[in-house]
Structures are given as structure tokens and as C-alpha cells.
GROMACS .gro file of C-alpha atoms in nm:
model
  161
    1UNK     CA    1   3.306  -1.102  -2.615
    2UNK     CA    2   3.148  -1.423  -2.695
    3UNK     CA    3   2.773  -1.514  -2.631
    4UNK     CA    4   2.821  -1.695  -2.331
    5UNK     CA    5   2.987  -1.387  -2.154
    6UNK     CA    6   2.660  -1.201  -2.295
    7UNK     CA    7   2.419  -1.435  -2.150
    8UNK     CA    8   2.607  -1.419  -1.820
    9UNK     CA    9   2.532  -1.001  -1.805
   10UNK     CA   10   2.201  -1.072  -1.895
   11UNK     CA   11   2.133  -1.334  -1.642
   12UNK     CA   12   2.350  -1.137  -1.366
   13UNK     CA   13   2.167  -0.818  -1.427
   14UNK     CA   14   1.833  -0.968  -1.457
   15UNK     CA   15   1.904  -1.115  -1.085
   16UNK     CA   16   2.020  -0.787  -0.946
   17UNK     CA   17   1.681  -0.645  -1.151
   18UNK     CA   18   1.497  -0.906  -0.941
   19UNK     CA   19   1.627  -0.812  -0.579
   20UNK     CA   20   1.592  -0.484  -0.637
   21UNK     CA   21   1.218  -0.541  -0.743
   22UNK     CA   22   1.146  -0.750  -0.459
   23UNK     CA   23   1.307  -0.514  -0.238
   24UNK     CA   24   1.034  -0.249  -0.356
   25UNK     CA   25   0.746  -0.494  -0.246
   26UNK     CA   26   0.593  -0.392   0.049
   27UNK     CA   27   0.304  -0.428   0.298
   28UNK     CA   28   0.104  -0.107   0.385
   29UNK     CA   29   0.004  -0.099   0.764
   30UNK     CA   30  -0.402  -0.084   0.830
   31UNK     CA   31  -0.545   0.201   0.914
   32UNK     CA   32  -0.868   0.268   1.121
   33UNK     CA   33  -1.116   0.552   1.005
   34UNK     CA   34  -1.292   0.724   1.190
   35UNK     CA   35  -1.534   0.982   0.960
   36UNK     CA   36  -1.813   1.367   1.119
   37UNK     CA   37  -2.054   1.276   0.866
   38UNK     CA   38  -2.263   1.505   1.007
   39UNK     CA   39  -2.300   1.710   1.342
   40UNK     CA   40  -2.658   1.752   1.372
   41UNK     CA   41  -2.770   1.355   1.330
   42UNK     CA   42  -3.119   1.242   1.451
   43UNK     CA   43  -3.091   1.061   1.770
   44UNK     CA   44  -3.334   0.712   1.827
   45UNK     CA   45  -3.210   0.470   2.070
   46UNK     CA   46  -3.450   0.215   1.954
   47UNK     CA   47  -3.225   0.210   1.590
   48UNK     CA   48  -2.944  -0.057   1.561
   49UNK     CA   49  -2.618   0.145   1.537
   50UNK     CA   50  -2.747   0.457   1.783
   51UNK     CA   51  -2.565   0.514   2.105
   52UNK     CA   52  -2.537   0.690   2.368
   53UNK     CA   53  -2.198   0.822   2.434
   54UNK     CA   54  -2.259   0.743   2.811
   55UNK     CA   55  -2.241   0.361   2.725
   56UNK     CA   56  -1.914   0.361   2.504
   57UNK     CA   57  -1.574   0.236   2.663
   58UNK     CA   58  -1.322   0.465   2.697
   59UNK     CA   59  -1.144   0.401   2.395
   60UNK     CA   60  -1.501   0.501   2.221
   61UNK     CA   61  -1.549   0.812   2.375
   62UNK     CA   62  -1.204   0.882   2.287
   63UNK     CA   63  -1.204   0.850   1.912
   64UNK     CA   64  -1.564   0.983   1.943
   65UNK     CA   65  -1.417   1.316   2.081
   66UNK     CA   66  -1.140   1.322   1.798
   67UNK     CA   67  -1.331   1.251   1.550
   68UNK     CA   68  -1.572   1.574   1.634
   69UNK     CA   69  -1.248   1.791   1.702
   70UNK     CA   70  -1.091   1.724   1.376
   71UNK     CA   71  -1.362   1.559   1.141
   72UNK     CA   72  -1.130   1.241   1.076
   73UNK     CA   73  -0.977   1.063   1.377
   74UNK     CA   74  -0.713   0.770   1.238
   75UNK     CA   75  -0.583   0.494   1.455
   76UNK     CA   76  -0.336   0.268   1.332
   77UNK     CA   77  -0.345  -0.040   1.597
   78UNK     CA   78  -0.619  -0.273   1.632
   79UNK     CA   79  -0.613  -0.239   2.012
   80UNK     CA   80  -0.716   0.154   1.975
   81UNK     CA   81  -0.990   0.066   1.821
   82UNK     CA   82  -1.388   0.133   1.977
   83UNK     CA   83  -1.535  -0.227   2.071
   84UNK     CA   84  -1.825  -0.075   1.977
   85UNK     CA   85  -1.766  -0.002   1.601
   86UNK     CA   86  -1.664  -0.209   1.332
   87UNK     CA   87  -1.416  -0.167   1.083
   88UNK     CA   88  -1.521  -0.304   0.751
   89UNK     CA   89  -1.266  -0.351   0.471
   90UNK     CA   90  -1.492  -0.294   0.168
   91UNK     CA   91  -1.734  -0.069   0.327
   92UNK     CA   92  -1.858   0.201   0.623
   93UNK     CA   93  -2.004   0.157   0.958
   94UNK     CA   94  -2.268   0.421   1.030
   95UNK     CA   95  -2.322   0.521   1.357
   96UNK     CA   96  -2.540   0.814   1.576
   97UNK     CA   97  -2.374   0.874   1.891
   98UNK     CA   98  -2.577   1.128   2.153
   99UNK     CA   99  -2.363   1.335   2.353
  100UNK     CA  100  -2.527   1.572   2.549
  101UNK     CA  101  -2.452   1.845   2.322
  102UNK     CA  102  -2.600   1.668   2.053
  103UNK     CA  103  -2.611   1.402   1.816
  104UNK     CA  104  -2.379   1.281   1.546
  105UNK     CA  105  -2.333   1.016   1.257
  106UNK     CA  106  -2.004   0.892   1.249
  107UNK     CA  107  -1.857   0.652   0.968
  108UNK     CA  108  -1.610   0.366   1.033
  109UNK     CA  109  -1.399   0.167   0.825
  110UNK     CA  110  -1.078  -0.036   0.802
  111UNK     CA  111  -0.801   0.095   0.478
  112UNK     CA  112  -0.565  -0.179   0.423
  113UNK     CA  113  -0.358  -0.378   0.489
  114UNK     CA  114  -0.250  -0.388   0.155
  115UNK     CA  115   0.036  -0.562  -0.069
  116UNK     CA  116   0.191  -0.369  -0.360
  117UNK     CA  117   0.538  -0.381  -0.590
  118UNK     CA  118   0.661   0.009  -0.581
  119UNK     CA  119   0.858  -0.034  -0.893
  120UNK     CA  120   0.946   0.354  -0.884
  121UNK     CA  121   1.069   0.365  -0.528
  122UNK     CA  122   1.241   0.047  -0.579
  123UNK     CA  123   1.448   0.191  -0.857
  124UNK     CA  124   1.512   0.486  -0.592
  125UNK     CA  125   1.558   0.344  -0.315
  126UNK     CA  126   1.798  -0.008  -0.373
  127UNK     CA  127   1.984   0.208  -0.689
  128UNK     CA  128   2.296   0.013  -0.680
  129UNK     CA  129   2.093  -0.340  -0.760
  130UNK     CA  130   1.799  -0.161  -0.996
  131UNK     CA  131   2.007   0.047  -1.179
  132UNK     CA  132   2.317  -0.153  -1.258
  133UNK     CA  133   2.083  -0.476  -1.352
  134UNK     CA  134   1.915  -0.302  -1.548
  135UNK     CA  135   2.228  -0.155  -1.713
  136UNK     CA  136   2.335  -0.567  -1.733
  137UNK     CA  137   2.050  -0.663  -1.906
  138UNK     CA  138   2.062  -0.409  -2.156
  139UNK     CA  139   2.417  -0.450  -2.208
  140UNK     CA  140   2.414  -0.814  -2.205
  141UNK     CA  141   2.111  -0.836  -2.502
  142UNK     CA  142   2.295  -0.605  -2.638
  143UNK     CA  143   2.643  -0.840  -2.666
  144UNK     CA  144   2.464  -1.103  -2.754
  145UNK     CA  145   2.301  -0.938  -3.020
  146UNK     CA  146   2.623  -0.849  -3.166
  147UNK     CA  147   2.741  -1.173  -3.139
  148UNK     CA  148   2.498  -1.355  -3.314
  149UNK     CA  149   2.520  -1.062  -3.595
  150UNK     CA  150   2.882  -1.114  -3.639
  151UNK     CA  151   2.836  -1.504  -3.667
  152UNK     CA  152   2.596  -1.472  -3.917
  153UNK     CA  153   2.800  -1.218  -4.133
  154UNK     CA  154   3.099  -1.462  -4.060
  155UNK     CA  155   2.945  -1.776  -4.182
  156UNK     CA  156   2.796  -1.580  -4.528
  157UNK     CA  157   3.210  -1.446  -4.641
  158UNK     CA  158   3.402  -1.718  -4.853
  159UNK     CA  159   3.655  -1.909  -4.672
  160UNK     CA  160   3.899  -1.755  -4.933
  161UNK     CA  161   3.847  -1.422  -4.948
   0.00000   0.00000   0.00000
């Protein structure tokens, strides 16, 4: 094989590398947290953040209730969401909500959406493209390698012996 055919594996499986890497890049859906801090909060209406679960919309009261039953209550729309909280990327709401069983801080915040390369999966999941252009490239530097080796050892031997 000559080094042009080896450059062509290289360049082929370096391609095929390529797809398959892209192929693993991916865009994590946002999530919406809702956190039981703690299930025996002090209550004072006058504070900025303390409610009273009377006043929240329905979708409030809602992820209120869940998040009491089960200690974390995740929604993954924006339009399940509480009006009343906010979602903060790179940090927590607090909130005291009074029921009439008691009061409780609850902590909101927003996890992703996020952007990431999964080389791993991508290797997994697209095997026919990661795999074999990988195998391409490797091969490929590999034949050129060669080539350029048996040039050089070529052009050192006397044209007559």
C-alpha cells in the first residue's frame, strides 16, 4: 500500500471518528427541584419568601404537597412549575409555606439544561462509526508509517546491490 491509500484510512476513519463523536453530543433536559428542608419552619408573613399555602395557585399547592410526601418533588416542564417560586440555575430559592398543619421551608432550583460530549456512550451506542474509525485511523497511521519506513530504508541500499 502506498501513502496515499494510508492517508485515505486515516482521513476516512477520522470522519467516521467524528460522526460518531458528534452523535454522542447531547442536550440534557431541565429539571425543576423542589427540596423538605425542614418540616417544622418558623412561620412570619411579614418575611419576603413566607406564604401561606391558602394563596398559592394550584400548581403550588401541588408541588407543595409532593414535595412534603416524598421530600423531593421534580418537574421537568416549565409550565408545571409554581408561579410563585423561582428556579435559579446557580442557586436555591428558600421558601416557608404555612399549611395548617404547620410550617415548612422548601428549596427551589432549576438543574440544567446542560450540553455535554458522552464520548463513552458514543463509542456504545453509534459502534459501527466509533469503532471502525477508530480502527481506520489506527490502521491508516499505521500504513503510512510503514511506508515512509520502507522509503527511507529504500533510498539508503545502493542502486547495485
Amino acid at each position: 500500500m502506498d501513502r496515499g491509500r494510508g492517508t485515505s484510512f486515516v482521513f476516512i476513519g477520522a470522519v467516521m471518528f467524528a460522526v460518531a463523536a458528534v452523535g454522542g453530543f447531547v442536550v440534557f433536559d431541565s429539571e425543576y427541584v423542589h427540596e423538605l428542608q425542614n418540616d417544622s419552619a418558623a412561620f412570619d408573613a411579614s418575611t419576603e419568601g413566607h406564604l401561606h399555602y391558602a394563596n398559592l395557585s394550584e400548581r403550588g399547592q401541588t408541588a407543595v404537597d409532593r414535595t412534603i410526601e416524598r421530600g423531593v418533588y421534580v418537574v421537568e416542564r416549565e409550565d408545571e412549575t409554581a408561579p410563585e417560586f423561582m428556579y435559579i440555575d446557580d442557586g436555591v430559592g428558600r421558601y416557608v409555606v404555612q399549611r395548617t398543619d404547620g410550617a415548612y421551608e422548601i428549596t427551589t432550583h432549576r438543574e440544567g439544561p446542560e450540553m455535554g460530549l458522552l464520548w463513552l456512550p458514543a463509542m456504545f451506542v453509534l459502534p459501527p462509526l466509533g469503532m471502525a474509525g477508530t480502527a481506520l485511523v489506527v490502521a491508516g497511521i499505521i500504513l503510512v508509517a510503514f511506508n515512509v519506513y520502507r522509503q527511507r530504508t529504500a533510498d539508503r541500499t545502493p542502486a547495485g546491490d
